[in-house]
Structure formats: structure tokens, C-alpha cells
CSV table of C-alpha atoms in Angstrom, one decimal:
chain,number,residue,atom,x,y,z
A,1,MET,CA,72.1,51.7,145.4
A,2,LEU,CA,69.7,50.0,147.7
A,3,ALA,CA,67.8,48.4,144.8
A,4,THR,CA,70.8,46.3,143.8
A,5,ALA,CA,72.3,45.7,147.2
A,6,ASP,CA,71.9,42.3,148.9
A,7,ALA,CA,70.4,41.9,152.4
A,8,LYS,CA,73.9,41.6,153.9
A,9,THR,CA,74.9,45.0,152.5
A,10,ILE,CA,71.8,46.7,153.7
A,11,ALA,CA,72.2,45.3,157.2
A,12,SER,CA,75.8,46.6,157.3
A,13,VAL,CA,74.7,50.3,157.2
A,14,GLN,CA,73.6,51.8,160.5
A,15,THR,CA,72.2,55.3,160.8
A,16,ALA,CA,72.7,57.4,163.9
A,17,GLY,CA,69.5,59.5,164.4
A,18,MET,CA,69.4,62.7,166.5
A,19,GLY,CA,71.0,62.0,169.9
A,20,GLN,CA,72.0,58.4,169.0
A,21,ALA,CA,75.3,56.7,168.8
A,22,VAL,CA,76.0,53.6,166.7
A,23,MET,CA,78.9,51.2,166.6
A,24,GLY,CA,80.3,49.1,163.7
A,25,ARG,CA,83.1,46.7,162.8
A,26,HIS,CA,85.0,45.8,159.6
A,27,ALA,CA,82.6,45.9,156.6
A,28,GLU,CA,80.0,48.0,158.4
A,29,SER,CA,79.3,51.7,157.6
A,30,LEU,CA,77.9,54.2,160.0
A,31,VAL,CA,75.9,57.1,158.6
A,32,ALA,CA,74.4,60.4,159.9
A,33,VAL,CA,72.6,63.3,158.2
A,34,LEU,CA,73.6,66.5,159.9
A,35,GLY,CA,72.5,70.1,160.0
A,36,SER,CA,73.7,72.1,163.0
A,37,CYS,CA,74.3,68.8,164.8
A,38,ILE,CA,77.8,67.3,164.9
A,39,GLY,CA,78.9,63.8,163.9
A,40,VAL,CA,81.7,62.6,166.1
A,41,ALA,CA,83.4,59.6,164.6
A,42,ALA,CA,86.0,57.6,166.7
A,43,TYR,CA,87.8,54.7,165.0
A,44,HIS,CA,90.3,52.2,166.2
A,45,PRO,CA,92.5,51.3,163.2
A,46,ARG,CA,93.9,48.0,164.6
A,47,SER,CA,90.6,46.5,165.7
A,48,HIS,CA,88.6,48.1,162.9
A,49,VAL,CA,85.9,49.2,165.3
A,50,GLY,CA,84.2,52.6,164.8
A,51,VAL,CA,81.5,54.6,166.6
A,52,LEU,CA,79.5,57.6,165.4
A,53,ALA,CA,77.5,59.9,167.6
A,54,HIS,CA,74.9,62.4,166.4
A,55,VAL,CA,75.3,65.2,168.8
A,56,VAL,CA,72.4,67.7,168.9
A,57,LEU,CA,73.3,70.3,171.6
A,58,PRO,CA,76.4,71.6,173.3
A,59,ASP,CA,75.6,71.1,177.0
A,60,SER,CA,73.4,68.8,179.0
A,61,ASN,CA,73.4,71.1,182.0
A,62,GLY,CA,73.0,68.1,184.1
A,63,ARG,CA,69.7,67.1,182.6
A,64,SER,CA,68.9,63.5,181.6
A,65,GLY,CA,68.4,62.4,178.1
A,66,PRO,CA,70.1,60.2,175.5
A,67,PRO,CA,73.9,60.5,176.3
A,68,ALA,CA,74.8,61.0,172.7
A,69,LYS,CA,72.5,64.1,172.4
A,70,PHE,CA,74.8,66.5,174.2
A,71,ALA,CA,78.5,67.1,173.5
A,72,ASP,CA,79.6,66.9,177.2
A,73,THR,CA,77.9,63.4,177.7
A,74,ALA,CA,78.4,62.1,174.2
A,75,VAL,CA,82.2,61.8,174.3
A,76,PRO,CA,82.4,59.8,177.6
A,77,TYR,CA,79.5,57.7,176.2
A,78,LEU,CA,81.4,56.8,173.1
A,79,LEU,CA,84.5,55.8,175.1
A,80,GLU,CA,82.2,53.6,177.3
A,81,LEU,CA,80.8,51.9,174.2
A,82,LEU,CA,84.3,51.2,172.9
A,83,LYS,CA,85.5,50.0,176.3
A,84,ALA,CA,82.6,47.6,176.5
A,85,GLU,CA,83.9,46.1,173.2
A,86,GLY,CA,87.4,45.8,174.6
A,87,VAL,CA,88.7,48.9,172.7
A,88,ASN,CA,90.5,51.5,174.8
A,89,SER,CA,91.0,55.1,173.8
A,90,THR,CA,94.7,54.7,173.0
A,91,GLY,CA,95.2,54.9,169.3
A,92,LEU,CA,91.7,56.2,168.5
A,93,THR,CA,91.3,58.4,165.5
A,94,VAL,CA,88.7,61.1,166.0
A,95,LYS,CA,87.0,63.1,163.2
A,96,ILE,CA,84.1,65.5,163.4
A,97,ALA,CA,81.7,67.0,160.8
A,98,GLY,CA,78.6,69.2,160.9
A,99,GLY,CA,77.8,72.3,162.9
A,100,ALA,CA,76.2,74.2,160.0
A,101,SER,CA,74.1,77.4,160.4
A,102,MET,CA,71.5,76.6,157.8
A,103,PHE,CA,68.7,79.2,157.9
A,104,ALA,CA,67.5,82.0,160.0
A,105,SER,CA,65.5,80.6,162.9
A,106,SER,CA,63.7,82.0,165.8
A,107,GLY,CA,65.6,79.4,167.8
A,108,PRO,CA,69.2,79.3,168.7
A,109,MET,CA,71.0,81.1,165.9
A,110,GLN,CA,74.5,79.9,166.8
A,111,VAL,CA,73.8,76.4,167.8
A,112,GLY,CA,76.0,75.0,165.1
A,113,ALA,CA,79.0,77.0,166.2
A,114,ALA,CA,78.3,76.3,169.9
A,115,ASN,CA,78.2,72.5,169.0
A,116,ILE,CA,81.6,72.7,167.3
A,117,GLU,CA,83.2,74.4,170.3
A,118,ALA,CA,81.6,72.1,172.8
A,119,VAL,CA,82.5,68.9,171.0
A,120,GLY,CA,86.1,70.2,170.7
A,121,ALA,CA,86.2,71.0,174.4
A,122,ALA,CA,84.7,67.6,175.4
A,123,LEU,CA,87.2,65.7,173.2
A,124,ALA,CA,90.1,67.7,174.7
A,125,LYS,CA,88.8,67.0,178.2
A,126,ALA,CA,88.9,63.3,177.4
A,127,GLY,CA,92.4,63.6,176.1
A,128,LEU,CA,91.4,63.0,172.5
A,129,HIS,CA,92.8,65.0,169.5
A,130,VAL,CA,90.7,65.8,166.5
A,131,ALA,CA,92.5,64.3,163.5
A,132,ALA,CA,90.3,66.0,160.9
A,133,GLN,CA,87.2,68.1,160.7
A,134,HIS,CA,84.7,69.4,158.2
A,135,VAL,CA,82.5,71.9,160.1
A,136,GLY,CA,80.5,75.1,159.8
A,137,GLY,CA,79.1,76.7,156.6
A,138,PRO,CA,75.4,77.0,155.6
A,139,LYS,CA,74.7,73.5,154.2
A,140,GLY,CA,73.7,70.1,155.7
A,141,ARG,CA,76.0,67.1,155.4
A,142,ARG,CA,75.7,63.4,155.2
A,143,VAL,CA,78.7,61.6,156.8
A,144,THR,CA,79.6,57.9,156.4
A,145,LEU,CA,82.3,56.2,158.5
A,146,ASP,CA,83.7,53.2,156.8
A,147,CYS,CA,84.8,50.8,159.5
A,148,ARG,CA,87.1,48.9,157.2
A,149,THR,CA,89.3,51.9,156.6
A,150,GLY,CA,88.3,54.6,159.1
A,151,GLU,CA,87.6,57.0,156.3
A,152,LEU,CA,84.9,59.6,157.0
A,153,ARG,CA,83.1,60.6,153.8
A,154,VAL,CA,81.4,63.9,153.9
A,155,GLU,CA,78.8,64.8,151.3
A,156,ILE,CA,77.1,68.2,150.9
A,157,ALA,CA,73.9,68.2,148.8
A,158,GLY,CA,74.7,64.8,147.3
A,159,VAL,CA,78.2,65.7,146.2
A,160,ILE,CA,81.3,64.2,148.0
A,161,SER,CA,83.0,67.2,149.4
A,162,ALA,CA,85.7,65.5,151.4
A,163,ILE,CA,87.2,62.3,152.6
A,164,LEU,CA,88.6,62.7,156.0
B,1,MET,CA,56.7,54.9,167.8
B,2,THR,CA,54.5,57.6,166.3
B,3,GLN,CA,51.7,58.7,168.7
B,4,VAL,CA,48.9,60.1,166.8
B,5,THR,CA,45.6,58.6,167.8
B,6,ASN,CA,46.2,57.8,171.5
B,7,ASP,CA,47.5,61.1,172.7
B,8,ASN,CA,44.6,63.5,173.5
B,9,ARG,CA,46.9,66.5,173.6
B,10,VAL,CA,48.2,65.8,170.1
B,11,GLU,CA,44.7,65.2,168.9
B,12,LEU,CA,43.6,68.5,170.2
B,13,LEU,CA,46.5,70.2,168.5
B,14,HIS,CA,45.3,68.5,165.4
B,15,CYS,CA,42.3,70.8,165.4
B,16,PHE,CA,44.6,73.9,165.2
B,17,PHE,CA,46.7,72.5,162.4
B,18,SER,CA,43.5,71.3,160.5
B,19,ALA,CA,42.2,74.9,160.5
B,20,ALA,CA,45.6,76.3,159.4
B,21,THR,CA,45.9,73.7,156.7
B,22,HIS,CA,42.3,74.5,155.5
B,23,ASP,CA,43.2,78.2,155.1
B,24,ALA,CA,46.5,77.5,153.5
B,25,SER,CA,44.9,75.1,151.1
B,26,ALA,CA,42.3,77.8,150.1
B,27,ALA,CA,45.2,80.2,149.4
B,28,MET,CA,47.1,77.6,147.5
B,29,CYS,CA,44.1,76.8,145.4
B,30,ARG,CA,43.6,80.4,144.5
B,31,TRP,CA,47.3,80.9,143.7
B,32,THR,CA,47.4,77.9,141.4
B,33,GLY,CA,44.1,78.5,139.7
B,34,GLY,CA,42.4,75.6,141.4
B,35,LEU,CA,45.1,73.1,140.5
B,36,ILE,CA,46.7,72.4,143.9
B,37,SER,CA,45.1,71.7,147.3
B,38,MET,CA,46.4,70.6,150.7
B,39,GLN,CA,45.4,68.0,153.3
B,40,LEU,CA,46.6,67.6,156.8
B,41,ASP,CA,48.5,64.4,156.8
B,42,GLU,CA,49.5,63.9,160.5
B,43,VAL,CA,50.3,65.6,163.7
B,44,CYS,CA,52.7,63.5,165.8
B,45,GLU,CA,55.0,63.5,168.7
B,46,ILE,CA,58.0,61.4,167.9
B,47,PRO,CA,61.3,60.6,169.7
B,48,LEU,CA,64.0,62.8,168.3
B,49,GLU,CA,66.2,59.8,167.4
B,50,GLU,CA,63.4,58.4,165.2
B,51,VAL,CA,62.9,61.5,163.1
B,52,CYS,CA,65.4,60.5,160.4
B,53,ALA,CA,63.9,57.0,160.0
B,54,GLU,CA,60.3,58.2,160.1
B,55,TYR,CA,60.6,60.9,157.4
B,56,ASP,CA,62.4,59.4,154.5
B,57,PHE,CA,63.6,62.3,152.3
B,58,GLY,CA,65.6,59.9,150.0
B,59,ASP,CA,69.3,59.9,149.3
B,60,GLY,CA,69.6,63.1,147.3
B,61,PRO,CA,69.0,66.7,148.3
B,62,SER,CA,65.5,68.2,148.2
B,63,THR,CA,64.3,71.6,147.0
B,64,MET,CA,62.8,73.5,150.0
B,65,ILE,CA,61.3,76.8,150.9
B,66,VAL,CA,61.7,77.6,154.6
B,67,LEU,CA,59.9,80.3,156.6
B,68,SER,CA,60.7,80.9,160.3
B,69,LEU,CA,58.4,82.5,162.7
B,70,GLN,CA,59.7,85.8,164.1
B,71,GLY,CA,59.1,87.0,167.6
B,72,GLU,CA,58.6,85.2,170.9
B,73,LEU,CA,56.6,82.3,169.5
B,74,GLY,CA,59.0,80.6,167.2
B,75,GLY,CA,58.7,77.8,164.7
B,76,ASP,CA,59.7,76.8,161.2
B,77,MET,CA,57.7,75.8,158.2
B,78,ILE,CA,59.4,73.7,155.5
B,79,LEU,CA,57.8,73.3,152.1
B,80,SER,CA,59.6,70.3,150.5
B,81,PHE,CA,59.6,69.0,146.9
B,82,ASP,CA,61.8,66.7,144.9
B,83,ASP,CA,63.5,68.7,142.3
B,84,ASN,CA,61.3,67.7,139.4
B,85,ASN,CA,58.1,68.5,141.2
B,86,GLY,CA,59.5,71.9,142.2
B,87,ARG,CA,60.4,72.7,138.6
B,88,ARG,CA,57.0,71.6,137.4
B,89,LEU,CA,55.2,73.9,139.9
B,90,ALA,CA,57.4,76.8,138.9
B,91,ALA,CA,56.8,76.1,135.2
B,92,THR,CA,53.0,76.0,135.8
B,93,LEU,CA,53.0,79.2,137.8
B,94,LEU,CA,55.2,81.0,135.2
B,95,LYS,CA,53.2,79.6,132.3
B,96,GLN,CA,56.5,78.5,130.8
B,97,PRO,CA,57.8,75.1,129.5
B,98,LEU,CA,59.6,72.9,132.0
B,99,ASN,CA,63.2,74.1,132.4
B,100,ALA,CA,65.6,71.2,131.9
B,101,ALA,CA,68.7,73.2,132.9
B,102,ALA,CA,70.5,72.0,136.0
B,103,GLU,CA,70.5,75.5,137.6
B,104,TRP,CA,67.3,77.0,138.8
B,105,THR,CA,66.7,80.5,137.3
B,106,PRO,CA,66.0,83.4,139.6
B,107,LEU,CA,62.5,83.5,138.2
B,108,GLU,CA,61.8,79.9,139.1
B,109,LYS,CA,63.2,80.4,142.6
B,110,SER,CA,61.0,83.5,143.0
B,111,ALA,CA,57.9,81.6,141.9
B,112,LEU,CA,58.5,78.9,144.5
B,113,MET,CA,59.4,81.4,147.3
B,114,GLU,CA,56.2,83.3,146.5
B,115,THR,CA,54.3,80.1,146.8
B,116,GLY,CA,55.9,79.5,150.2
B,117,ASN,CA,55.0,83.0,151.2
B,118,ILE,CA,51.4,82.8,150.3
B,119,LEU,CA,51.0,79.4,151.9
B,120,GLY,CA,52.9,80.3,155.0
B,121,CYS,CA,51.1,83.6,155.5
B,122,ALA,CA,47.7,81.9,155.2
B,123,TYR,CA,48.8,79.2,157.6
B,124,MET,CA,50.2,81.6,160.2
B,125,ASN,CA,47.1,83.9,159.9
B,126,ALA,CA,44.9,81.0,160.9
B,127,LEU,CA,47.2,80.0,163.8
B,128,THR,CA,47.3,83.7,164.9
B,129,ARG,CA,43.5,83.7,165.0
B,130,LEU,CA,43.4,80.6,167.1
B,131,VAL,CA,46.3,81.3,169.5
B,132,GLY,CA,45.5,85.0,169.9
B,133,THR,CA,49.1,86.1,169.4
B,134,GLN,CA,50.4,87.6,166.2
B,135,LEU,CA,52.6,85.1,164.3
B,136,VAL,CA,54.8,86.7,161.6
B,137,PRO,CA,56.7,84.5,159.2
B,138,SER,CA,60.1,85.6,157.9
B,139,PRO,CA,60.7,86.1,154.2
B,140,PRO,CA,61.0,82.7,152.5
B,141,THR,CA,64.4,81.1,152.0
B,142,PHE,CA,65.1,78.9,149.0
B,143,LEU,CA,67.2,75.9,149.8
B,144,GLN,CA,68.6,72.8,148.0
B,145,ASP,CA,69.8,70.6,150.7
B,146,TYR,CA,69.2,67.3,152.6
B,147,GLY,CA,65.6,67.3,153.8
B,148,ALA,CA,66.7,65.5,157.0
B,149,SER,CA,69.3,68.2,157.7
B,150,VAL,CA,66.8,71.0,157.4
B,151,LEU,CA,64.1,69.2,159.4
B,152,GLN,CA,66.7,68.5,162.2
B,153,GLN,CA,67.8,72.1,162.2
B,154,ALA,CA,64.1,73.1,162.7
B,155,LEU,CA,63.9,70.6,165.6
B,156,VAL,CA,66.9,71.9,167.6
B,157,ALA,CA,64.8,74.5,169.5
B,158,GLN,CA,62.5,71.7,170.7
B,159,ALA,CA,65.4,69.4,171.5
B,160,MET,CA,66.6,71.9,174.1
B,161,THR,CA,63.6,71.1,176.4
B,162,CYS,CA,62.2,67.8,175.4
B,163,GLU,CA,63.0,64.4,173.9
B,164,LYS,CA,60.0,64.2,171.6
B,165,ALA,CA,59.5,66.4,168.5
B,166,LEU,CA,56.1,67.7,167.6
B,167,ILE,CA,55.8,67.7,163.8
B,168,CYS,CA,52.8,68.6,161.6
B,169,ARG,CA,52.9,67.2,158.1
B,170,THR,CA,50.7,68.3,155.3
B,171,ARG,CA,50.4,66.7,151.8
B,172,PHE,CA,49.4,68.2,148.5
B,173,GLU,CA,47.0,67.0,145.8
B,174,GLU,CA,46.7,68.0,142.2
B,175,ARG,CA,43.1,67.7,141.2
B,176,GLY,CA,42.7,64.9,143.8
B,177,ALA,CA,45.8,63.0,142.9
B,178,ALA,CA,48.6,62.9,145.6
B,179,LEU,CA,51.8,64.8,144.9
B,180,ASP,CA,55.2,64.1,146.3
B,181,TRP,CA,55.3,67.5,148.1
B,182,ASN,CA,55.1,68.1,151.8
B,183,VAL,CA,54.9,70.9,154.3
B,184,PHE,CA,56.4,70.3,157.7
B,185,PHE,CA,55.6,72.7,160.5
B,186,VAL,CA,57.7,72.5,163.6
B,187,PRO,CA,56.4,74.8,166.4
B,188,SER,CA,58.8,76.0,169.1
B,189,ASP,CA,58.1,75.0,172.7
B,190,ALA,CA,56.7,78.5,173.3
B,191,LEU,CA,54.2,78.1,170.5
B,192,ARG,CA,53.3,74.6,171.6
B,193,ALA,CA,52.6,76.0,175.1
B,194,ALA,CA,50.6,78.9,173.6
B,195,MET,CA,48.5,76.5,171.6
B,196,GLN,CA,47.9,74.4,174.6
B,197,ASP,CA,46.8,77.5,176.6
B,198,ALA,CA,44.4,78.4,173.9
B,199,LEU,CA,43.0,75.0,173.9
B,200,ASP,CA,42.6,74.9,177.7
B,201,ASN,CA,40.8,78.3,177.7
């Protein structure tokens, strides 16, 4: 795909790394590759502005760090980003994906499930309803938010599994 | 961005991972009849948000063998191939022609998992010797998934306490020529601390 795309197309794709949030408009696409992390996509259909956060952990417990890293700080941060662009939370469409439990680890076994729950709670606290979700399971996901349409494409192992 | 040369602590940890890679390479060489060896590529501390961009796994899924450390000192080892290279290794080990079918056979998976087991045990035995605490890897898991997803999953434990990920990457060679295979080792914070203590003492 990249081999035939022009520079404008390449520049229109932004990737959210771990703990990052990215914003796009109109023809831009926002991408994240997720394991136990959650991709939180918020989209305003009238202004065609979207944001995507790559949430790593459920709770900041008051510690500092990139705001999009934790569920409890990521949701307010996304709203701040949108507000700074003149987009308020009324009419936002929110979709989430990720939260897999991929392989046995000596680390936190249930972090995927904890992330799903914490993101849901943070969104509810902010008065936001989850319009669609594709969460859990044992496999990683690549999610792409199309800022023209607000569609969230979810791929598992290279195969499109859902359009939310 | 990547801090490899200017960080003394990371350079000291490099000694540990060099020794582990040396032992794993010897085991790999024996297992493949002298065909495949390993070289330590880099040990780096990198901001979590840059991991995806730093390690480009490509658009499609990779074939991976994952071993997780059991016990107090955790960590994950990920042996990653593109699909063709994984198939080629399995065919070589099984002394069979390359399998062109889409699905991996149980025998192919088993050959790759055994490779991960041999490599992982040699690697962990070397680290055990250096750290002074027994490191026991889990049975290997065969995965076909996004490499970035699996690496990020391995980094979650580190992400709980710090903003930078410590990653050790090892490359493979076939009779001196580079192969598109990698081993990523991601120690837990506890293992990082144990390695640091061992270095200090």
C-alpha cells in the first residue's frame, strides 16, 4: 500500500503509540496496534474530527505520565484535545477496541479485562456512551479510525474482523 | 530517541545480555547443525510511545514463539519470524520440503516451539548464572499475530512503573548472512532490578 501511495496519503495516517493520543480531520486516518491495550476512538460526525487514544493501563493512581496512558486520565485528555479544536462532547460517537489476553505472562494476567472495565467506567464518568466495541479475546488488533466517516476498522491478524 | 551508547546502566546490562546471547547462540548452532547463529543487536531504553515506530514489524502478522519467565522475576522472550522464514526453519529442522499450505502443521509448530524452548532455556540458564536467581521459562507458545501487539503485551508490566521500556534485541545469521528473524527479551522491573543488583555487587 505504501509503495504506491503519494506523500499526501502517507502524511494523512497518524499512529498512536503506547500511551499516546492522536487527532485527525476529514481525510486523515488514525491507527493503533493493540494487545491488552485499548484504543478509544471519539469522533464528531458534523465536524469530521476524530481522536484516538492508545490506553495502556487502567489506573494512574495519581502518578504522572502521558495522560493517554491510563484510562482515568485518557478520557478527560481526549475531551480537552477536542475542546481545544472547538469540538465539544455533545454529539460525540465513542468506540473502543482491544483489551486482549494474549499469552501467559508473569505480569498482570488480567490487564486486558481491567483496561476494558476501566475505560468503560471513565467514559461513563464523563457522560459518554460507548456506541460500539470490539474487545477481549486472545488476539491483537489493528484499529483504524477514518475521519471522513467515523468508521473504526478492526483487523485481527491481518483480516478485517469488524467495521464499527 | 534510543539510548544505547550514552547510558552506562544500559551498557552494563549489555554485558548480561551478551553472555546470554552467546550461550543461546551456541545452543542454536548445535540444534541446527551449525546453520544458525545469533548476535546481540541492541539493548536499549526507549520511551513506551516510540516502541511501535522503532520496531517495524510490517503490516501483516508475524509468526512468533513466546516464553514467559515464571516466578518472582518475570519477563518475556519473543522469537519472531516472518511466515516464510519460519516455514523454512521448520522444513530444515524436519528435513522436509518447504510446506506451501496456508495452515501450519502440528509438526511444523512443534519444531518451532522446540527451537524457542532450546534457545530460551540456554538464554535463561546464562542469566540465572549471572543474576544468581533461578529463572524458569514457561513452555513455549506458538502465535501468529501482530508483532507490535505481542511486544506491547510484554511491555505492560514495565509500563506499570516506568515510562521507558528496556528491550534487548538479538538477530540471527545463517552461515554469516543476516536473517529476518529476531528475539526480543523484555525483562520485568524485578528482573531489571536483580540484574542491576548483580552488577553493583
